[in-house]
């Protein structure tokens, strides 16, 4: 839902993008550690959304290989380690993973290749 909301916001002139990304500030405010982004990724928007177990983070990122993707991070209320897993769903594809108390999802348009590798690359920056 957050990915779709980001796409809706992108089309609205009354909803300006917030491209200033500060991973340390996000961690301090939400207790969510964000993965390091590849150098060629350009952050277009960062938003904090409410969720059942506290704040979540949604980023819209422009990438060279994948196009526009969303990176979503949330505390799901459970502690687990889940390796990157791809989950296609209708018009979008996502790859999700969890490290400890934070779960992550990388969401892109359907048919994007190497989403699992992208998720694995992001996950590896958290160790």
Short mmCIF file of N, CA and C in Angstrom, two decimals:
data_model
loop_
_atom_site.label_atom_id
_atom_site.label_comp_id
_atom_site.label_asym_id
_atom_site.label_seq_id
_atom_site.Cartn_x
_atom_site.Cartn_y
_atom_site.Cartn_z
N UNK A 1 0.81 -1.20 0.00
CA UNK A 1 0.00 0.00 0.00
C UNK A 1 0.85 1.26 0.00
N UNK A 2 1.94 1.25 0.75
CA UNK A 2 2.78 2.44 0.80
C UNK A 2 3.38 2.74 -0.57
N UNK A 3 3.75 1.70 -1.33
CA UNK A 3 4.30 1.92 -2.68
C UNK A 3 3.25 2.59 -3.56
N UNK A 4 2.03 2.11 -3.50
CA UNK A 4 0.96 2.73 -4.31
C UNK A 4 0.69 4.16 -3.86
N UNK A 5 0.74 4.40 -2.55
CA UNK A 5 0.55 5.75 -2.02
C UNK A 5 1.65 6.68 -2.53
N UNK A 6 2.87 6.19 -2.57
CA UNK A 6 3.98 6.99 -3.08
C UNK A 6 3.76 7.35 -4.54
N UNK A 7 3.27 6.42 -5.33
CA UNK A 7 2.99 6.69 -6.74
C UNK A 7 1.88 7.73 -6.88
N UNK A 8 0.84 7.64 -6.06
CA UNK A 8 -0.24 8.63 -6.07
C UNK A 8 0.32 10.00 -5.70
N UNK A 9 1.11 10.07 -4.63
CA UNK A 9 1.69 11.34 -4.18
C UNK A 9 2.56 11.96 -5.27
N UNK A 10 3.29 11.12 -6.00
CA UNK A 10 4.20 11.60 -7.03
C UNK A 10 3.46 12.39 -8.11
N UNK A 11 2.24 12.01 -8.40
CA UNK A 11 1.46 12.66 -9.45
C UNK A 11 0.76 13.94 -8.98
N UNK A 12 0.81 14.22 -7.69
CA UNK A 12 0.09 15.37 -7.13
C UNK A 12 1.04 16.55 -6.90
N UNK A 13 0.73 17.68 -7.49
CA UNK A 13 1.60 18.85 -7.31
C UNK A 13 1.52 19.39 -5.88
N UNK A 14 0.44 19.10 -5.16
CA UNK A 14 0.29 19.58 -3.79
C UNK A 14 1.06 18.72 -2.78
N UNK A 15 1.67 17.64 -3.25
CA UNK A 15 2.42 16.74 -2.37
C UNK A 15 3.89 16.73 -2.79
N UNK A 16 4.65 17.72 -2.36
CA UNK A 16 6.04 17.80 -2.81
C UNK A 16 6.87 16.63 -2.29
N UNK A 17 7.85 16.26 -3.11
CA UNK A 17 8.77 15.21 -2.70
C UNK A 17 9.69 15.73 -1.61
N UNK A 18 10.17 14.83 -0.78
CA UNK A 18 11.12 15.16 0.28
C UNK A 18 12.37 14.31 0.05
N UNK A 19 13.28 14.76 -0.84
CA UNK A 19 14.42 13.93 -1.22
C UNK A 19 15.59 13.95 -0.24
N UNK A 20 15.52 14.77 0.81
CA UNK A 20 16.63 14.81 1.76
C UNK A 20 16.62 13.54 2.60
N UNK A 21 17.66 12.73 2.44
CA UNK A 21 17.73 11.44 3.10
C UNK A 21 18.89 11.44 4.09
N UNK A 22 18.57 11.19 5.35
CA UNK A 22 19.57 11.12 6.40
C UNK A 22 19.30 9.85 7.20
N UNK A 23 20.04 8.79 6.89
CA UNK A 23 19.82 7.49 7.54
C UNK A 23 19.99 7.57 9.05
N UNK A 24 20.94 8.38 9.52
CA UNK A 24 21.14 8.51 10.97
C UNK A 24 19.95 9.17 11.64
N UNK A 25 19.39 10.18 11.00
CA UNK A 25 18.22 10.86 11.56
C UNK A 25 17.02 9.91 11.60
N UNK A 26 16.85 9.10 10.55
CA UNK A 26 15.76 8.13 10.52
C UNK A 26 15.93 7.11 11.64
N UNK A 27 17.15 6.62 11.83
CA UNK A 27 17.40 5.65 12.90
C UNK A 27 17.10 6.25 14.26
N UNK A 28 17.54 7.49 14.49
CA UNK A 28 17.32 8.15 15.77
C UNK A 28 15.83 8.37 16.04
N UNK A 29 15.07 8.68 15.01
CA UNK A 29 13.64 8.98 15.18
C UNK A 29 12.75 7.75 15.20
N UNK A 30 13.17 6.67 14.51
CA UNK A 30 12.29 5.52 14.34
C UNK A 30 12.84 4.21 14.89
N UNK A 31 14.13 4.18 15.22
CA UNK A 31 14.83 2.95 15.62
C UNK A 31 14.89 1.95 14.46
N UNK A 32 14.79 2.44 13.24
CA UNK A 32 14.91 1.60 12.05
C UNK A 32 16.23 1.93 11.36
N UNK A 33 17.06 0.90 11.22
CA UNK A 33 18.33 1.06 10.50
C UNK A 33 18.05 0.82 9.03
N UNK A 34 18.39 1.80 8.22
CA UNK A 34 18.19 1.68 6.77
C UNK A 34 19.45 1.13 6.12
N UNK A 35 19.29 0.30 5.07
CA UNK A 35 20.46 -0.20 4.37
C UNK A 35 21.18 0.91 3.61
N UNK A 36 22.46 0.70 3.38
CA UNK A 36 23.22 1.63 2.54
C UNK A 36 22.76 1.46 1.10
N UNK A 37 22.55 2.57 0.43
CA UNK A 37 22.07 2.53 -0.95
C UNK A 37 23.24 2.52 -1.93
N UNK A 38 23.08 1.83 -3.06
CA UNK A 38 24.11 1.90 -4.10
C UNK A 38 24.34 3.35 -4.52
N UNK A 39 25.56 3.66 -4.88
CA UNK A 39 25.94 5.05 -5.20
C UNK A 39 25.15 5.64 -6.36
N UNK A 40 24.69 4.80 -7.30
CA UNK A 40 23.97 5.34 -8.46
C UNK A 40 22.47 5.48 -8.21
N UNK A 41 22.00 5.18 -7.01
CA UNK A 41 20.59 5.36 -6.69
C UNK A 41 20.36 6.81 -6.26
N UNK A 42 19.26 7.41 -6.75
CA UNK A 42 18.92 8.79 -6.41
C UNK A 42 17.61 8.81 -5.62
N UNK A 43 17.69 9.25 -4.38
CA UNK A 43 16.50 9.33 -3.53
C UNK A 43 15.61 10.46 -4.03
N UNK A 44 14.34 10.13 -4.31
CA UNK A 44 13.38 11.14 -4.77
C UNK A 44 12.44 11.57 -3.66
N UNK A 45 12.18 10.66 -2.72
CA UNK A 45 11.22 10.99 -1.67
C UNK A 45 11.44 10.05 -0.49
N UNK A 46 11.30 10.58 0.70
CA UNK A 46 11.38 9.78 1.93
C UNK A 46 10.22 10.21 2.81
N UNK A 47 9.44 9.25 3.27
CA UNK A 47 8.29 9.55 4.13
C UNK A 47 8.26 8.56 5.29
N UNK A 48 7.75 9.03 6.41
CA UNK A 48 7.51 8.17 7.57
C UNK A 48 6.00 7.96 7.63
N UNK A 49 5.58 6.70 7.73
CA UNK A 49 4.16 6.36 7.81
C UNK A 49 3.89 5.62 9.12
N UNK A 50 2.68 5.70 9.63
CA UNK A 50 2.34 4.92 10.82
C UNK A 50 2.14 3.45 10.46
N UNK A 51 2.36 2.59 11.43
CA UNK A 51 2.06 1.17 11.26
C UNK A 51 1.66 0.60 12.62
N UNK A 52 1.27 -0.63 12.64
CA UNK A 52 0.77 -1.26 13.86
C UNK A 52 1.81 -1.24 14.98
N UNK A 53 3.09 -1.39 14.64
CA UNK A 53 4.13 -1.49 15.65
C UNK A 53 5.05 -0.28 15.67
N UNK A 54 4.55 0.87 15.26
CA UNK A 54 5.35 2.09 15.27
C UNK A 54 5.56 2.63 13.87
N UNK A 55 6.49 3.56 13.73
CA UNK A 55 6.69 4.17 12.42
C UNK A 55 7.31 3.21 11.41
N UNK A 56 7.05 3.49 10.15
CA UNK A 56 7.68 2.77 9.05
C UNK A 56 8.29 3.82 8.12
N UNK A 57 9.19 3.38 7.26
CA UNK A 57 9.88 4.29 6.35
C UNK A 57 9.62 3.83 4.92
N UNK A 58 9.23 4.76 4.06
CA UNK A 58 9.03 4.50 2.64
C UNK A 58 9.90 5.46 1.85
N UNK A 59 10.73 4.91 0.98
CA UNK A 59 11.59 5.73 0.13
C UNK A 59 11.26 5.45 -1.32
N UNK A 60 11.17 6.50 -2.12
CA UNK A 60 11.08 6.36 -3.58
C UNK A 60 12.46 6.66 -4.11
N UNK A 61 13.00 5.70 -4.88
CA UNK A 61 14.38 5.81 -5.34
C UNK A 61 14.43 5.55 -6.84
N UNK A 62 15.12 6.41 -7.56
CA UNK A 62 15.33 6.22 -9.00
C UNK A 62 16.63 5.44 -9.18
N UNK A 63 16.53 4.33 -9.91
CA UNK A 63 17.70 3.49 -10.14
C UNK A 63 17.94 3.36 -11.64
N UNK A 64 19.17 3.12 -12.00
CA UNK A 64 19.51 2.97 -13.41
C UNK A 64 18.95 1.66 -13.97
N UNK A 65 19.11 0.57 -13.23
CA UNK A 65 18.75 -0.74 -13.75
C UNK A 65 17.29 -1.13 -13.51
N UNK A 66 16.69 -0.65 -12.43
CA UNK A 66 15.35 -1.09 -12.05
C UNK A 66 14.28 -0.04 -12.28
N UNK A 67 14.67 1.18 -12.62
CA UNK A 67 13.70 2.26 -12.72
C UNK A 67 13.33 2.76 -11.33
N UNK A 68 12.12 3.24 -11.18
CA UNK A 68 11.66 3.74 -9.89
C UNK A 68 11.33 2.56 -8.98
N UNK A 69 11.92 2.53 -7.81
CA UNK A 69 11.62 1.49 -6.83
C UNK A 69 11.26 2.15 -5.51
N UNK A 70 10.55 1.39 -4.69
CA UNK A 70 10.29 1.80 -3.32
C UNK A 70 11.09 0.89 -2.40
N UNK A 71 11.65 1.48 -1.38
CA UNK A 71 12.29 0.72 -0.31
C UNK A 71 11.49 0.99 0.94
N UNK A 72 10.95 -0.05 1.52
CA UNK A 72 10.06 0.06 2.66
C UNK A 72 10.70 -0.66 3.84
N UNK A 73 10.66 -0.04 5.02
CA UNK A 73 11.20 -0.66 6.23
C UNK A 73 10.20 -0.50 7.36
N UNK A 74 10.01 -1.57 8.12
CA UNK A 74 9.00 -1.57 9.18
C UNK A 74 9.41 -2.52 10.29
N UNK A 75 8.96 -2.25 11.49
CA UNK A 75 9.10 -3.19 12.60
C UNK A 75 7.83 -4.03 12.61
N UNK A 76 7.92 -5.32 12.26
CA UNK A 76 6.71 -6.15 12.16
C UNK A 76 6.21 -6.72 13.48
N UNK A 77 6.94 -6.49 14.56
CA UNK A 77 6.50 -7.01 15.86
C UNK A 77 7.05 -8.38 16.18
N UNK A 78 7.93 -8.90 15.32
CA UNK A 78 8.57 -10.20 15.56
C UNK A 78 10.06 -10.08 15.26
N UNK A 79 10.84 -10.93 15.89
CA UNK A 79 12.27 -11.01 15.62
C UNK A 79 12.49 -12.22 14.73
N UNK A 80 13.17 -12.02 13.60
CA UNK A 80 13.39 -13.12 12.67
C UNK A 80 14.54 -12.76 11.73
N UNK A 81 15.03 -13.76 11.05
CA UNK A 81 15.98 -13.54 9.96
C UNK A 81 15.41 -14.26 8.75
N UNK A 82 15.07 -13.48 7.72
CA UNK A 82 14.48 -14.02 6.49
C UNK A 82 15.36 -13.58 5.33
N UNK A 83 15.83 -14.53 4.57
CA UNK A 83 16.66 -14.23 3.40
C UNK A 83 15.79 -13.55 2.33
N UNK A 84 16.39 -12.74 1.46
CA UNK A 84 15.61 -12.08 0.41
C UNK A 84 14.78 -13.08 -0.41
N UNK A 85 13.50 -12.75 -0.53
CA UNK A 85 12.52 -13.60 -1.20
C UNK A 85 11.70 -12.73 -2.14
N UNK A 86 11.54 -13.16 -3.38
CA UNK A 86 10.76 -12.41 -4.37
C UNK A 86 9.30 -12.83 -4.28
N UNK A 87 8.41 -11.83 -4.35
CA UNK A 87 6.97 -12.09 -4.29
C UNK A 87 6.26 -11.24 -5.34
N UNK A 88 6.08 -11.76 -6.58
CA UNK A 88 5.35 -11.00 -7.59
C UNK A 88 3.87 -10.91 -7.21
N UNK A 89 3.26 -9.78 -7.53
CA UNK A 89 1.85 -9.58 -7.18
C UNK A 89 1.24 -8.58 -8.16
N UNK A 90 0.52 -9.08 -9.14
CA UNK A 90 -0.16 -8.19 -10.08
C UNK A 90 0.82 -7.33 -10.86
N UNK A 91 0.66 -6.01 -10.75
CA UNK A 91 1.46 -5.07 -11.52
C UNK A 91 2.82 -4.78 -10.89
N UNK A 92 3.07 -5.32 -9.70
CA UNK A 92 4.34 -5.04 -9.04
C UNK A 92 5.05 -6.34 -8.66
N UNK A 93 6.32 -6.21 -8.43
CA UNK A 93 7.12 -7.29 -7.87
C UNK A 93 7.79 -6.74 -6.62
N UNK A 94 7.98 -7.59 -5.65
CA UNK A 94 8.69 -7.16 -4.45
C UNK A 94 9.63 -8.25 -4.00
N UNK A 95 10.65 -7.83 -3.32
CA UNK A 95 11.57 -8.75 -2.67
C UNK A 95 11.64 -8.28 -1.22
N UNK A 96 11.39 -9.19 -0.31
CA UNK A 96 11.39 -8.82 1.10
C UNK A 96 12.44 -9.61 1.85
N UNK A 97 12.87 -9.05 2.97
CA UNK A 97 13.80 -9.73 3.85
C UNK A 97 13.66 -9.13 5.24
N UNK A 98 14.13 -9.86 6.23
CA UNK A 98 14.06 -9.37 7.60
C UNK A 98 15.37 -9.67 8.29
N UNK A 99 15.84 -8.70 9.04
CA UNK A 99 17.03 -8.86 9.85
C UNK A 99 16.69 -8.38 11.25
N UNK A 100 16.52 -9.34 12.15
CA UNK A 100 16.19 -8.98 13.52
C UNK A 100 14.78 -8.45 13.65
N UNK A 101 14.68 -7.25 14.18
CA UNK A 101 13.37 -6.65 14.45
C UNK A 101 12.84 -5.78 13.32
N UNK A 102 13.57 -5.70 12.21
CA UNK A 102 13.14 -4.83 11.10
C UNK A 102 13.00 -5.66 9.82
N UNK A 103 11.87 -5.47 9.15
CA UNK A 103 11.62 -6.12 7.86
C UNK A 103 11.70 -5.06 6.77
N UNK A 104 12.16 -5.48 5.61
CA UNK A 104 12.37 -4.58 4.49
C UNK A 104 11.71 -5.16 3.25
N UNK A 105 11.29 -4.28 2.34
CA UNK A 105 10.78 -4.72 1.04
C UNK A 105 11.28 -3.74 -0.01
N UNK A 106 11.70 -4.30 -1.13
CA UNK A 106 12.05 -3.51 -2.31
C UNK A 106 10.95 -3.79 -3.32
N UNK A 107 10.28 -2.75 -3.77
CA UNK A 107 9.11 -2.90 -4.64
C UNK A 107 9.39 -2.19 -5.97
N UNK A 108 9.08 -2.88 -7.06
CA UNK A 108 9.31 -2.32 -8.40
C UNK A 108 8.18 -2.76 -9.32
N UNK A 109 8.20 -2.25 -10.53
CA UNK A 109 7.18 -2.65 -11.50
C UNK A 109 7.35 -4.14 -11.82
N UNK A 110 6.29 -4.74 -12.26
CA UNK A 110 6.31 -6.16 -12.61
C UNK A 110 7.33 -6.41 -13.71
N UNK A 111 7.99 -7.55 -13.65
CA UNK A 111 8.91 -7.94 -14.70
C UNK A 111 10.33 -7.43 -14.52
N UNK A 112 10.59 -6.69 -13.45
CA UNK A 112 11.94 -6.20 -13.22
C UNK A 112 12.84 -7.39 -12.89
N UNK A 113 13.99 -7.42 -13.53
CA UNK A 113 14.94 -8.52 -13.29
C UNK A 113 15.85 -8.20 -12.12
N UNK A 114 16.34 -9.25 -11.49
CA UNK A 114 17.36 -9.16 -10.45
C UNK A 114 16.91 -8.44 -9.19
N UNK A 115 15.61 -8.42 -8.92
CA UNK A 115 15.12 -7.80 -7.70
C UNK A 115 15.65 -8.55 -6.48
N UNK A 116 15.78 -9.88 -6.60
CA UNK A 116 16.32 -10.66 -5.49
C UNK A 116 17.77 -10.28 -5.20
N UNK A 117 18.55 -10.07 -6.25
CA UNK A 117 19.95 -9.66 -6.05
C UNK A 117 20.04 -8.27 -5.44
N UNK A 118 19.14 -7.40 -5.86
CA UNK A 118 19.12 -6.05 -5.28
C UNK A 118 18.81 -6.13 -3.80
N UNK A 119 17.81 -6.93 -3.43
CA UNK A 119 17.47 -7.09 -2.01
C UNK A 119 18.64 -7.69 -1.24
N UNK A 120 19.31 -8.65 -1.83
CA UNK A 120 20.46 -9.27 -1.17
C UNK A 120 21.59 -8.26 -0.97
N UNK A 121 21.83 -7.43 -1.97
CA UNK A 121 22.86 -6.39 -1.85
C UNK A 121 22.52 -5.44 -0.71
N UNK A 122 21.26 -5.00 -0.64
CA UNK A 122 20.84 -4.11 0.44
C UNK A 122 20.97 -4.79 1.79
N UNK A 123 20.51 -6.04 1.88
CA UNK A 123 20.58 -6.78 3.14
C UNK A 123 22.02 -6.91 3.63
N UNK A 124 22.93 -7.16 2.72
CA UNK A 124 24.33 -7.34 3.10
C UNK A 124 24.95 -6.08 3.71
N UNK A 125 24.38 -4.91 3.42
CA UNK A 125 24.92 -3.67 4.00
C UNK A 125 24.53 -3.53 5.46
N UNK A 126 23.61 -4.35 5.93
CA UNK A 126 23.13 -4.25 7.30
C UNK A 126 23.91 -5.14 8.27
N UNK A 127 24.82 -5.94 7.75
CA UNK A 127 25.62 -6.82 8.62
C UNK A 127 26.96 -6.21 8.93
#
